[in-house]
Amino acid sequence: MSTWNAQDSVQWERQALEKVLLAQITEQRRARRWGIFFKLLVFIYLFALLFLVRGADLGLSEWLDRHAEPTRHVAVIDIEGLIARAARVNAEDINRTLRRAFEDDETAAVMLRINSGGGSPVQAGMIHDEILRLRELYEEIPVYAVIEDIGASGAYYIAVAADEIYADKGSIVGSIGVRLDSFGLVGLMERLGVERRLFTAGENKGFLDPFLPLQQGEVDHIEDVIGQIHEQFIDVVRKGRGERLANNDEVFSGLIWTGADSIELGLIDGLGSDQTVARDVIGIEELVVFKPKQTALQMLLEDLGIAVTDRILGWESVPQWR
């Protein structure tokens, strides 16, 4: 008959504790493996969804086109939304996309599909100049601009680089002018008893400060600056439209016009949509959209960001006029 002593009890407790710890470690490892598995499953699902929804943006359609029977097509490039260095429509991305479109062996014509109220004159000018360069380099490929809802200001600056411009009868066209927004809080500062303290090195470094009264010399200078930009805009439009442009000074006053009125003013060549211009003017109905290339992760984060914003704010993502 064995005798149960304190040493056996300690040994038993140690073994039991080891079993409990091993079981806990095993359970933690199993939970970690399942967690990794489900995370991978979520990522696979999201990327599969991305390819289904945004396959064309990832270049999937272009890859399929290269491996299918070659067909002549109209290369479409969208100019949609604000034109700015940090916006979706910027000179670097659009110009790179333009070059891809012109270099494609099956491109019969390039179409600028425009829906923008404008933006940076510098970015618009860089895109305009690149279109002219590519037109000269690829003389056999014509360029058409098709304005949808709006093609104004910087967007019209881009459009006049095309051989021909078309729009819907209700499209908004024009706004050939330059604006600089500011504000003045001098009276409010005085009422609140707030003193403005500004230190500068340079006589005019603080010009147009909204907290200081306007000086006539500052006004004259800024009007000269935007006047020069306006003259550059006018020169570009005159060169692009040539004799088609009506002899009407109001064209350059900053006013906007409907597509129907724009024909009479020579701002556009006719009425039409992307489909009708492709079919009736170019004679090729096949449209292939060329887009700035993004990584899958960039597009996934962009789509998820939009979805989260919509969920929080209760809004739908729709293009906004700028």
PDB file of C-alpha atoms in Angstrom:
ATOM      1  CA  MET A   1       0.000   0.000   0.000  1.00  0.00           C
ATOM      2  CA  SER A   2       1.511   3.323  -1.181  1.00  0.00           C
ATOM      3  CA  THR A   3       1.755   6.271   1.079  1.00  0.00           C
ATOM      4  CA  TRP A   4       0.570   9.729  -0.196  1.00  0.00           C
ATOM      5  CA  ASN A   5       2.955  12.354   1.039  1.00  0.00           C
ATOM      6  CA  ALA A   6       3.581  16.089   0.584  1.00  0.00           C
ATOM      7  CA  GLN A   7       6.132  15.499  -2.156  1.00  0.00           C
ATOM      8  CA  ASP A   8       3.597  13.547  -4.228  1.00  0.00           C
ATOM      9  CA  SER A   9       1.064  16.300  -3.735  1.00  0.00           C
ATOM     10  CA  VAL A  10       3.459  18.948  -5.000  1.00  0.00           C
ATOM     11  CA  GLN A  11       4.341  16.746  -7.977  1.00  0.00           C
ATOM     12  CA  TRP A  12       0.667  16.243  -8.793  1.00  0.00           C
ATOM     13  CA  GLU A  13      -0.074  19.957  -8.560  1.00  0.00           C
ATOM     14  CA  ARG A  14       2.890  20.747 -10.810  1.00  0.00           C
ATOM     15  CA  GLN A  15       1.727  18.255 -13.426  1.00  0.00           C
ATOM     16  CA  ALA A  16      -1.830  19.556 -13.300  1.00  0.00           C
ATOM     17  CA  LEU A  17      -0.640  23.125 -13.651  1.00  0.00           C
ATOM     18  CA  GLU A  18       1.549  22.172 -16.610  1.00  0.00           C
ATOM     19  CA  LYS A  19      -1.422  20.495 -18.294  1.00  0.00           C
ATOM     20  CA  VAL A  20      -3.586  23.567 -17.764  1.00  0.00           C
ATOM     21  CA  LEU A  21      -0.877  25.882 -19.120  1.00  0.00           C
ATOM     22  CA  LEU A  22      -0.215  23.648 -22.118  1.00  0.00           C
ATOM     23  CA  ALA A  23      -3.938  23.487 -22.847  1.00  0.00           C
ATOM     24  CA  GLN A  24      -4.174  27.273 -22.607  1.00  0.00           C
ATOM     25  CA  ILE A  25      -1.166  27.775 -24.907  1.00  0.00           C
ATOM     26  CA  THR A  26      -2.589  25.267 -27.386  1.00  0.00           C
ATOM     27  CA  GLU A  27      -5.939  27.102 -27.351  1.00  0.00           C
ATOM     28  CA  GLN A  28      -4.233  30.458 -27.857  1.00  0.00           C
ATOM     29  CA  ARG A  29      -2.252  29.097 -30.809  1.00  0.00           C
ATOM     30  CA  ARG A  30      -5.392  27.635 -32.305  1.00  0.00           C
ATOM     31  CA  ALA A  31      -7.244  30.949 -31.860  1.00  0.00           C
ATOM     32  CA  ARG A  32      -4.303  32.840 -33.399  1.00  0.00           C
ATOM     33  CA  ARG A  33      -4.243  30.518 -36.424  1.00  0.00           C
ATOM     34  CA  TRP A  34      -7.978  30.913 -36.935  1.00  0.00           C
ATOM     35  CA  GLY A  35      -7.627  34.684 -36.558  1.00  0.00           C
ATOM     36  CA  ILE A  36      -4.915  34.782 -39.230  1.00  0.00           C
ATOM     37  CA  PHE A  37      -7.020  32.539 -41.440  1.00  0.00           C
ATOM     38  CA  PHE A  38     -10.090  34.769 -41.182  1.00  0.00           C
ATOM     39  CA  LYS A  39      -8.022  37.919 -41.776  1.00  0.00           C
ATOM     40  CA  LEU A  40      -6.550  36.382 -44.917  1.00  0.00           C
ATOM     41  CA  LEU A  41     -10.033  35.345 -45.979  1.00  0.00           C
ATOM     42  CA  VAL A  42     -11.286  38.935 -45.555  1.00  0.00           C
ATOM     43  CA  PHE A  43      -8.378  40.342 -47.569  1.00  0.00           C
ATOM     44  CA  ILE A  44      -8.891  37.785 -50.333  1.00  0.00           C
ATOM     45  CA  TYR A  45     -12.581  38.667 -50.435  1.00  0.00           C
ATOM     46  CA  LEU A  46     -11.865  42.412 -50.566  1.00  0.00           C
ATOM     47  CA  PHE A  47      -9.290  42.076 -53.335  1.00  0.00           C
ATOM     48  CA  ALA A  48     -11.579  39.754 -55.299  1.00  0.00           C
ATOM     49  CA  LEU A  49     -14.341  42.337 -54.934  1.00  0.00           C
ATOM     50  CA  LEU A  50     -11.891  45.041 -56.041  1.00  0.00           C
ATOM     51  CA  PHE A  51     -11.041  43.126 -59.208  1.00  0.00           C
ATOM     52  CA  LEU A  52     -14.711  42.572 -59.977  1.00  0.00           C
ATOM     53  CA  VAL A  53     -15.681  46.221 -59.430  1.00  0.00           C
ATOM     54  CA  ARG A  54     -12.498  48.024 -60.473  1.00  0.00           C
ATOM     55  CA  GLY A  55     -10.899  45.529 -62.847  1.00  0.00           C
ATOM     56  CA  ALA A  56     -10.771  48.077 -65.661  1.00  0.00           C
ATOM     57  CA  ASP A  57      -8.960  50.566 -63.431  1.00  0.00           C
ATOM     58  CA  LEU A  58      -6.331  47.960 -62.595  1.00  0.00           C
ATOM     59  CA  GLY A  59      -5.546  47.542 -66.271  1.00  0.00           C
ATOM     60  CA  LEU A  60      -7.393  44.209 -66.523  1.00  0.00           C
ATOM     61  CA  SER A  61      -9.425  45.281 -69.542  1.00  0.00           C
ATOM     62  CA  GLU A  62      -6.283  46.552 -71.270  1.00  0.00           C
ATOM     63  CA  TRP A  63      -4.558  43.219 -70.599  1.00  0.00           C
ATOM     64  CA  LEU A  64      -7.514  41.325 -72.041  1.00  0.00           C
ATOM     65  CA  ASP A  65      -7.573  43.626 -75.063  1.00  0.00           C
ATOM     66  CA  ARG A  66      -3.897  42.940 -75.766  1.00  0.00           C
ATOM     67  CA  HIS A  67      -4.515  39.193 -75.693  1.00  0.00           C
ATOM     68  CA  ALA A  68      -7.707  39.336 -77.732  1.00  0.00           C
ATOM     69  CA  GLU A  69      -8.123  40.029 -81.419  1.00  0.00           C
ATOM     70  CA  PRO A  70      -6.924  43.624 -82.004  1.00  0.00           C
ATOM     71  CA  THR A  71      -9.714  46.089 -82.776  1.00  0.00           C
ATOM     72  CA  ARG A  72      -9.534  49.761 -83.688  1.00  0.00           C
ATOM     73  CA  HIS A  73     -10.967  51.898 -80.908  1.00  0.00           C
ATOM     74  CA  VAL A  74     -11.434  55.412 -79.588  1.00  0.00           C
ATOM     75  CA  ALA A  75      -9.220  55.997 -76.555  1.00  0.00           C
ATOM     76  CA  VAL A  76     -11.253  57.854 -73.918  1.00  0.00           C
ATOM     77  CA  ILE A  77      -9.631  59.921 -71.172  1.00  0.00           C
ATOM     78  CA  ASP A  78     -11.858  61.379 -68.463  1.00  0.00           C
ATOM     79  CA  ILE A  79     -11.324  64.934 -67.236  1.00  0.00           C
ATOM     80  CA  GLU A  80     -13.750  64.911 -64.319  1.00  0.00           C
ATOM     81  CA  GLY A  81     -13.811  67.069 -61.212  1.00  0.00           C
ATOM     82  CA  LEU A  82     -11.404  69.638 -59.873  1.00  0.00           C
ATOM     83  CA  ILE A  83      -8.183  70.175 -61.832  1.00  0.00           C
ATOM     84  CA  ALA A  84      -5.361  70.580 -59.309  1.00  0.00           C
ATOM     85  CA  ARG A  85      -1.966  69.192 -58.402  1.00  0.00           C
ATOM     86  CA  ALA A  86      -3.304  67.130 -55.499  1.00  0.00           C
ATOM     87  CA  ALA A  87      -6.648  66.243 -57.144  1.00  0.00           C
ATOM     88  CA  ARG A  88      -7.555  63.235 -59.233  1.00  0.00           C
ATOM     89  CA  VAL A  89      -7.245  65.332 -62.390  1.00  0.00           C
ATOM     90  CA  ASN A  90      -3.635  66.502 -62.376  1.00  0.00           C
ATOM     91  CA  ALA A  91      -1.134  67.060 -65.164  1.00  0.00           C
ATOM     92  CA  GLU A  92       1.235  64.255 -64.173  1.00  0.00           C
ATOM     93  CA  ASP A  93      -1.389  61.488 -64.200  1.00  0.00           C
ATOM     94  CA  ILE A  94      -3.397  62.779 -67.170  1.00  0.00           C
ATOM     95  CA  ASN A  95      -0.322  63.374 -69.351  1.00  0.00           C
ATOM     96  CA  ARG A  96       1.014  59.885 -68.603  1.00  0.00           C
ATOM     97  CA  THR A  97      -2.382  58.455 -69.540  1.00  0.00           C
ATOM     98  CA  LEU A  98      -2.483  60.528 -72.735  1.00  0.00           C
ATOM     99  CA  ARG A  99       0.860  59.098 -73.803  1.00  0.00           C
ATOM    100  CA  ARG A 100      -0.368  55.538 -73.230  1.00  0.00           C
ATOM    101  CA  ALA A 101      -3.467  56.255 -75.306  1.00  0.00           C
ATOM    102  CA  PHE A 102      -1.529  57.705 -78.241  1.00  0.00           C
ATOM    103  CA  GLU A 103       1.084  54.942 -78.133  1.00  0.00           C
ATOM    104  CA  ASP A 104      -1.532  52.184 -78.342  1.00  0.00           C
ATOM    105  CA  ASP A 105      -1.335  50.608 -81.809  1.00  0.00           C
ATOM    106  CA  GLU A 106      -5.105  50.264 -82.084  1.00  0.00           C
ATOM    107  CA  THR A 107      -6.005  53.841 -81.136  1.00  0.00           C
ATOM    108  CA  ALA A 108      -7.817  55.478 -84.046  1.00  0.00           C
ATOM    109  CA  ALA A 109      -8.729  58.663 -82.168  1.00  0.00           C
ATOM    110  CA  VAL A 110      -8.431  60.150 -78.692  1.00  0.00           C
ATOM    111  CA  MET A 111     -11.489  61.519 -76.895  1.00  0.00           C
ATOM    112  CA  LEU A 112     -11.327  63.858 -73.911  1.00  0.00           C
ATOM    113  CA  ARG A 113     -14.540  63.218 -71.958  1.00  0.00           C
ATOM    114  CA  ILE A 114     -14.926  66.385 -69.895  1.00  0.00           C
ATOM    115  CA  ASN A 115     -17.079  67.062 -66.856  1.00  0.00           C
ATOM    116  CA  SER A 116     -15.281  69.739 -64.859  1.00  0.00           C
ATOM    117  CA  GLY A 117     -15.705  73.326 -63.766  1.00  0.00           C
ATOM    118  CA  GLY A 118     -11.969  73.954 -63.949  1.00  0.00           C
ATOM    119  CA  GLY A 119      -9.246  74.531 -61.404  1.00  0.00           C
ATOM    120  CA  SER A 120      -5.549  75.319 -61.579  1.00  0.00           C
ATOM    121  CA  PRO A 121      -4.521  77.249 -64.723  1.00  0.00           C
ATOM    122  CA  VAL A 122      -1.032  75.755 -64.418  1.00  0.00           C
ATOM    123  CA  GLN A 123      -2.230  72.142 -64.350  1.00  0.00           C
ATOM    124  CA  ALA A 124      -4.711  72.820 -67.173  1.00  0.00           C
ATOM    125  CA  GLY A 125      -1.978  74.499 -69.203  1.00  0.00           C
ATOM    126  CA  MET A 126       0.392  71.566 -68.772  1.00  0.00           C
ATOM    127  CA  ILE A 127      -2.271  69.123 -69.979  1.00  0.00           C
ATOM    128  CA  HIS A 128      -3.168  71.429 -72.895  1.00  0.00           C
ATOM    129  CA  ASP A 129       0.483  71.669 -73.995  1.00  0.00           C
ATOM    130  CA  GLU A 130       0.995  67.907 -73.803  1.00  0.00           C
ATOM    131  CA  ILE A 131      -2.050  67.303 -76.011  1.00  0.00           C
ATOM    132  CA  LEU A 132      -0.649  69.690 -78.617  1.00  0.00           C
ATOM    133  CA  ARG A 133       2.739  67.937 -78.467  1.00  0.00           C
ATOM    134  CA  LEU A 134       1.171  64.500 -78.927  1.00  0.00           C
ATOM    135  CA  ARG A 135      -1.050  65.757 -81.753  1.00  0.00           C
ATOM    136  CA  GLU A 136       2.062  66.904 -83.588  1.00  0.00           C
ATOM    137  CA  LEU A 137       3.893  63.654 -82.856  1.00  0.00           C
ATOM    138  CA  TYR A 138       0.947  61.437 -83.903  1.00  0.00           C
ATOM    139  CA  GLU A 139      -0.546  63.402 -86.775  1.00  0.00           C
ATOM    140  CA  GLU A 140      -2.713  60.469 -87.864  1.00  0.00           C
ATOM    141  CA  ILE A 141      -4.611  60.387 -84.537  1.00  0.00           C
ATOM    142  CA  PRO A 142      -7.254  63.144 -84.188  1.00  0.00           C
ATOM    143  CA  VAL A 143      -8.357  64.449 -80.796  1.00  0.00           C
ATOM    144  CA  TYR A 144     -11.975  65.200 -79.879  1.00  0.00           C
ATOM    145  CA  ALA A 145     -13.303  66.834 -76.719  1.00  0.00           C
ATOM    146  CA  VAL A 146     -16.799  65.927 -75.522  1.00  0.00           C
ATOM    147  CA  ILE A 147     -18.287  68.058 -72.747  1.00  0.00           C
ATOM    148  CA  GLU A 148     -20.917  66.401 -70.587  1.00  0.00           C
ATOM    149  CA  ASP A 149     -22.493  68.483 -67.777  1.00  0.00           C
ATOM    150  CA  ILE A 150     -19.858  71.209 -67.640  1.00  0.00           C
ATOM    151  CA  GLY A 151     -16.656  72.181 -69.417  1.00  0.00           C
ATOM    152  CA  ALA A 152     -15.686  75.560 -68.037  1.00  0.00           C
ATOM    153  CA  SER A 153     -12.636  77.606 -67.107  1.00  0.00           C
ATOM    154  CA  GLY A 154      -9.576  75.319 -66.863  1.00  0.00           C
ATOM    155  CA  ALA A 155     -11.535  72.406 -68.318  1.00  0.00           C
ATOM    156  CA  TYR A 156     -12.323  74.457 -71.428  1.00  0.00           C
ATOM    157  CA  TYR A 157      -8.635  75.473 -71.520  1.00  0.00           C
ATOM    158  CA  ILE A 158      -7.881  71.753 -71.971  1.00  0.00           C
ATOM    159  CA  ALA A 159     -10.717  71.247 -74.465  1.00  0.00           C
ATOM    160  CA  VAL A 160      -9.407  73.830 -76.955  1.00  0.00           C
ATOM    161  CA  ALA A 161      -6.333  71.653 -77.500  1.00  0.00           C
ATOM    162  CA  ALA A 162      -8.589  69.173 -79.346  1.00  0.00           C
ATOM    163  CA  ASP A 163      -9.273  69.223 -83.079  1.00  0.00           C
ATOM    164  CA  GLU A 164     -13.020  69.487 -82.436  1.00  0.00           C
ATOM    165  CA  ILE A 165     -15.254  70.077 -79.415  1.00  0.00           C
ATOM    166  CA  TYR A 166     -18.762  68.705 -78.886  1.00  0.00           C
ATOM    167  CA  ALA A 167     -21.279  69.155 -76.063  1.00  0.00           C
ATOM    168  CA  ASP A 168     -24.894  68.533 -75.154  1.00  0.00           C
ATOM    169  CA  LYS A 169     -27.346  71.355 -75.851  1.00  0.00           C
ATOM    170  CA  GLY A 170     -27.729  71.809 -72.076  1.00  0.00           C
ATOM    171  CA  SER A 171     -24.045  71.611 -71.205  1.00  0.00           C
ATOM    172  CA  ILE A 172     -22.364  74.543 -69.472  1.00  0.00           C
ATOM    173  CA  VAL A 173     -19.455  75.865 -71.528  1.00  0.00           C
ATOM    174  CA  GLY A 174     -17.068  78.811 -71.247  1.00  0.00           C
ATOM    175  CA  SER A 175     -16.137  80.840 -68.173  1.00  0.00           C
ATOM    176  CA  ILE A 176     -13.060  82.136 -69.973  1.00  0.00           C
ATOM    177  CA  GLY A 177     -11.694  84.265 -67.181  1.00  0.00           C
ATOM    178  CA  VAL A 178      -9.594  84.249 -64.023  1.00  0.00           C
ATOM    179  CA  ARG A 179     -10.664  84.760 -60.421  1.00  0.00           C
ATOM    180  CA  LEU A 180      -8.826  85.193 -57.134  1.00  0.00           C
ATOM    181  CA  ASP A 181     -10.899  84.857 -53.973  1.00  0.00           C
ATOM    182  CA  SER A 182     -10.136  86.796 -50.802  1.00  0.00           C
ATOM    183  CA  PHE A 183     -11.900  88.472 -47.879  1.00  0.00           C
ATOM    184  CA  GLY A 184     -11.436  91.413 -45.539  1.00  0.00           C
ATOM    185  CA  LEU A 185     -11.888  91.483 -41.760  1.00  0.00           C
ATOM    186  CA  VAL A 186     -10.623  94.993 -41.014  1.00  0.00           C
ATOM    187  CA  GLY A 187     -13.939  96.365 -39.732  1.00  0.00           C
ATOM    188  CA  LEU A 188     -14.595  93.281 -37.637  1.00  0.00           C
ATOM    189  CA  MET A 189     -11.145  93.497 -36.080  1.00  0.00           C
ATOM    190  CA  GLU A 190     -11.791  97.100 -35.075  1.00  0.00           C
ATOM    191  CA  ARG A 191     -15.180  96.269 -33.525  1.00  0.00           C
ATOM    192  CA  LEU A 192     -13.664  93.442 -31.519  1.00  0.00           C
ATOM    193  CA  GLY A 193     -10.739  95.590 -30.431  1.00  0.00           C
ATOM    194  CA  VAL A 194      -8.229  93.165 -31.923  1.00  0.00           C
ATOM    195  CA  GLU A 195      -4.895  94.567 -33.037  1.00  0.00           C
ATOM    196  CA  ARG A 196      -3.182  92.934 -36.012  1.00  0.00           C
ATOM    197  CA  ARG A 197       0.558  92.384 -35.550  1.00  0.00           C
ATOM    198  CA  LEU A 198       2.421  91.341 -38.689  1.00  0.00           C
ATOM    199  CA  PHE A 199       6.196  91.238 -39.095  1.00  0.00           C
ATOM    200  CA  THR A 200       7.671  90.866 -42.569  1.00  0.00           C
ATOM    201  CA  ALA A 201      11.009  91.164 -44.311  1.00  0.00           C
ATOM    202  CA  GLY A 202      10.205  92.668 -47.693  1.00  0.00           C
ATOM    203  CA  GLU A 203       8.103  95.719 -48.384  1.00  0.00           C
ATOM    204  CA  ASN A 204       5.230  93.836 -50.035  1.00  0.00           C
ATOM    205  CA  LYS A 205       5.509  90.436 -48.333  1.00  0.00           C
ATOM    206  CA  GLY A 206       2.217  90.930 -46.500  1.00  0.00           C
ATOM    207  CA  PHE A 207       0.249  92.347 -49.398  1.00  0.00           C
ATOM    208  CA  LEU A 208      -3.449  91.436 -49.631  1.00  0.00           C
ATOM    209  CA  ASP A 209      -3.445  90.477 -45.947  1.00  0.00           C
ATOM    210  CA  PRO A 210      -7.174  90.086 -45.125  1.00  0.00           C
ATOM    211  CA  PHE A 211      -6.705  91.777 -41.726  1.00  0.00           C
ATOM    212  CA  LEU A 212      -5.219  94.968 -43.204  1.00  0.00           C
ATOM    213  CA  PRO A 213      -6.894  97.660 -45.360  1.00  0.00           C
ATOM    214  CA  LEU A 214      -6.412  97.276 -49.113  1.00  0.00           C
ATOM    215  CA  GLN A 215      -3.785  99.466 -50.725  1.00  0.00           C
ATOM    216  CA  GLN A 216      -4.350 100.685 -54.278  1.00  0.00           C
ATOM    217  CA  GLY A 217      -0.858  99.606 -55.310  1.00  0.00           C
ATOM    218  CA  GLU A 218      -1.609  96.046 -54.172  1.00  0.00           C
ATOM    219  CA  VAL A 219      -4.902  96.017 -56.072  1.00  0.00           C
ATOM    220  CA  ASP A 220      -3.198  97.266 -59.234  1.00  0.00           C
ATOM    221  CA  HIS A 221      -0.517  94.610 -58.972  1.00  0.00           C
ATOM    222  CA  ILE A 222      -2.852  91.659 -58.448  1.00  0.00           C
ATOM    223  CA  GLU A 223      -5.145  92.860 -61.232  1.00  0.00           C
ATOM    224  CA  ASP A 224      -2.114  92.965 -63.519  1.00  0.00           C
ATOM    225  CA  VAL A 225      -1.171  89.398 -62.540  1.00  0.00           C
ATOM    226  CA  ILE A 226      -4.605  87.883 -63.145  1.00  0.00           C
ATOM    227  CA  GLY A 227      -4.943  90.033 -66.260  1.00  0.00           C
ATOM    228  CA  GLN A 228      -1.840  88.409 -67.715  1.00  0.00           C
ATOM    229  CA  ILE A 229      -3.223  84.942 -66.949  1.00  0.00           C
ATOM    230  CA  HIS A 230      -6.497  85.973 -68.610  1.00  0.00           C
ATOM    231  CA  GLU A 231      -4.651  87.109 -71.726  1.00  0.00           C
ATOM    232  CA  GLN A 232      -2.837  83.767 -71.847  1.00  0.00           C
ATOM    233  CA  PHE A 233      -6.221  82.022 -71.646  1.00  0.00           C
ATOM    234  CA  ILE A 234      -7.643  84.194 -74.441  1.00  0.00           C
ATOM    235  CA  ASP A 235      -4.597  83.528 -76.618  1.00  0.00           C
ATOM    236  CA  VAL A 236      -4.949  79.771 -76.143  1.00  0.00           C
ATOM    237  CA  VAL A 237      -8.651  79.876 -77.064  1.00  0.00           C
ATOM    238  CA  ARG A 238      -8.030  82.001 -80.154  1.00  0.00           C
ATOM    239  CA  LYS A 239      -5.290  79.648 -81.362  1.00  0.00           C
ATOM    240  CA  GLY A 240      -7.341  76.544 -80.634  1.00  0.00           C
ATOM    241  CA  ARG A 241     -10.596  77.711 -82.188  1.00  0.00           C
ATOM    242  CA  GLY A 242      -9.187  79.909 -84.944  1.00  0.00           C
ATOM    243  CA  GLU A 243     -11.686  81.295 -87.427  1.00  0.00           C
ATOM    244  CA  ARG A 244     -14.493  79.250 -85.880  1.00  0.00           C
ATOM    245  CA  LEU A 245     -14.598  81.677 -82.943  1.00  0.00           C
ATOM    246  CA  ALA A 246     -17.215  84.432 -83.195  1.00  0.00           C
ATOM    247  CA  ASN A 247     -16.093  88.056 -83.098  1.00  0.00           C
ATOM    248  CA  ASN A 248     -17.747  88.745 -79.750  1.00  0.00           C
ATOM    249  CA  ASP A 249     -15.842  90.196 -76.788  1.00  0.00           C
ATOM    250  CA  GLU A 250     -18.354  88.730 -74.329  1.00  0.00           C
ATOM    251  CA  VAL A 251     -16.896  85.310 -75.101  1.00  0.00           C
ATOM    252  CA  PHE A 252     -13.887  86.267 -72.965  1.00  0.00           C
ATOM    253  CA  SER A 253     -15.834  88.051 -70.217  1.00  0.00           C
ATOM    254  CA  GLY A 254     -16.063  85.022 -67.916  1.00  0.00           C
ATOM    255  CA  LEU A 255     -19.694  84.261 -68.802  1.00  0.00           C
ATOM    256  CA  ILE A 256     -20.933  80.723 -69.249  1.00  0.00           C
ATOM    257  CA  TRP A 257     -23.082  79.493 -72.123  1.00  0.00           C
ATOM    258  CA  THR A 258     -25.260  76.538 -72.945  1.00  0.00           C
ATOM    259  CA  GLY A 259     -24.087  74.034 -75.495  1.00  0.00           C
ATOM    260  CA  ALA A 260     -26.690  75.336 -77.933  1.00  0.00           C
ATOM    261  CA  ASP A 261     -25.430  78.934 -77.664  1.00  0.00           C
ATOM    262  CA  SER A 262     -21.807  77.783 -77.752  1.00  0.00           C
ATOM    263  CA  ILE A 263     -22.194  76.639 -81.358  1.00  0.00           C
ATOM    264  CA  GLU A 264     -23.118  80.140 -82.516  1.00  0.00           C
ATOM    265  CA  LEU A 265     -20.200  81.605 -80.562  1.00  0.00           C
ATOM    266  CA  GLY A 266     -17.786  79.101 -82.059  1.00  0.00           C
ATOM    267  CA  LEU A 267     -16.851  77.654 -78.688  1.00  0.00           C
ATOM    268  CA  ILE A 268     -17.820  74.157 -79.836  1.00  0.00           C
ATOM    269  CA  ASP A 269     -18.264  72.464 -83.201  1.00  0.00           C
ATOM    270  CA  GLY A 270     -21.534  70.662 -82.645  1.00  0.00           C
ATOM    271  CA  LEU A 271     -23.883  68.800 -80.343  1.00  0.00           C
ATOM    272  CA  GLY A 272     -23.260  65.223 -79.303  1.00  0.00           C
ATOM    273  CA  SER A 273     -22.314  62.739 -76.597  1.00  0.00           C
ATOM    274  CA  ASP A 274     -19.335  60.422 -76.381  1.00  0.00           C
ATOM    275  CA  GLN A 275     -21.334  57.665 -78.086  1.00  0.00           C
ATOM    276  CA  THR A 276     -22.734  59.791 -80.898  1.00  0.00           C
ATOM    277  CA  VAL A 277     -19.389  61.466 -81.605  1.00  0.00           C
ATOM    278  CA  ALA A 278     -17.684  58.068 -81.744  1.00  0.00           C
ATOM    279  CA  ARG A 279     -20.343  56.640 -84.050  1.00  0.00           C
ATOM    280  CA  ASP A 280     -21.269  59.583 -86.274  1.00  0.00           C
ATOM    281  CA  VAL A 281     -18.125  61.735 -86.347  1.00  0.00           C
ATOM    282  CA  ILE A 282     -15.210  59.359 -85.845  1.00  0.00           C
ATOM    283  CA  GLY A 283     -16.910  56.321 -87.348  1.00  0.00           C
ATOM    284  CA  ILE A 284     -15.718  53.872 -84.666  1.00  0.00           C
ATOM    285  CA  GLU A 285     -18.109  52.845 -81.908  1.00  0.00           C
ATOM    286  CA  GLU A 286     -15.604  50.930 -79.768  1.00  0.00           C
ATOM    287  CA  LEU A 287     -14.643  53.054 -76.730  1.00  0.00           C
ATOM    288  CA  VAL A 288     -11.702  52.042 -74.537  1.00  0.00           C
ATOM    289  CA  VAL A 289     -11.245  54.082 -71.363  1.00  0.00           C
ATOM    290  CA  PHE A 290      -7.648  54.818 -70.377  1.00  0.00           C
ATOM    291  CA  LYS A 291      -7.214  55.761 -66.722  1.00  0.00           C
ATOM    292  CA  PRO A 292      -4.287  56.813 -64.546  1.00  0.00           C
ATOM    293  CA  LYS A 293      -2.776  53.661 -63.096  1.00  0.00           C
ATOM    294  CA  GLN A 294      -3.191  53.035 -59.380  1.00  0.00           C
ATOM    295  CA  THR A 295      -2.058  50.166 -57.226  1.00  0.00           C
ATOM    296  CA  ALA A 296      -4.674  47.717 -55.982  1.00  0.00           C
ATOM    297  CA  LEU A 297      -4.063  48.902 -52.433  1.00  0.00           C
ATOM    298  CA  GLN A 298      -4.611  52.562 -53.384  1.00  0.00           C
ATOM    299  CA  MET A 299      -7.949  51.748 -55.012  1.00  0.00           C
ATOM    300  CA  LEU A 300      -9.033  49.489 -52.178  1.00  0.00           C
ATOM    301  CA  LEU A 301      -8.277  52.146 -49.566  1.00  0.00           C
ATOM    302  CA  GLU A 302     -10.007  54.772 -51.726  1.00  0.00           C
ATOM    303  CA  ASP A 303     -13.153  52.659 -52.095  1.00  0.00           C
ATOM    304  CA  LEU A 304     -13.192  51.730 -48.415  1.00  0.00           C
ATOM    305  CA  GLY A 305     -12.661  55.375 -47.447  1.00  0.00           C
ATOM    306  CA  ILE A 306     -15.629  56.464 -49.556  1.00  0.00           C
ATOM    307  CA  ALA A 307     -17.764  53.692 -48.109  1.00  0.00           C
ATOM    308  CA  VAL A 308     -16.868  54.619 -44.522  1.00  0.00           C
ATOM    309  CA  THR A 309     -17.537  58.317 -45.171  1.00  0.00           C
ATOM    310  CA  ASP A 310     -20.918  57.528 -46.687  1.00  0.00           C
ATOM    311  CA  ARG A 311     -21.807  55.313 -43.728  1.00  0.00           C
ATOM    312  CA  ILE A 312     -20.837  57.949 -41.155  1.00  0.00           C
ATOM    313  CA  LEU A 313     -22.328  60.985 -42.880  1.00  0.00           C
ATOM    314  CA  GLY A 314     -25.241  59.279 -44.589  1.00  0.00           C
ATOM    315  CA  TRP A 315     -24.254  60.784 -47.954  1.00  0.00           C
ATOM    316  CA  GLU A 316     -23.963  59.304 -51.383  1.00  0.00           C
ATOM    317  CA  SER A 317     -20.748  60.035 -53.283  1.00  0.00           C
ATOM    318  CA  VAL A 318     -21.710  62.155 -56.274  1.00  0.00           C
ATOM    319  CA  PRO A 319     -19.599  64.504 -58.396  1.00  0.00           C
ATOM    320  CA  GLN A 320     -19.728  68.071 -57.137  1.00  0.00           C
ATOM    321  CA  TRP A 321     -19.337  71.184 -59.266  1.00  0.00           C
ATOM    322  CA  ARG A 322     -16.300  73.190 -58.203  1.00  0.00           C
TER     323      ARG A 322
END
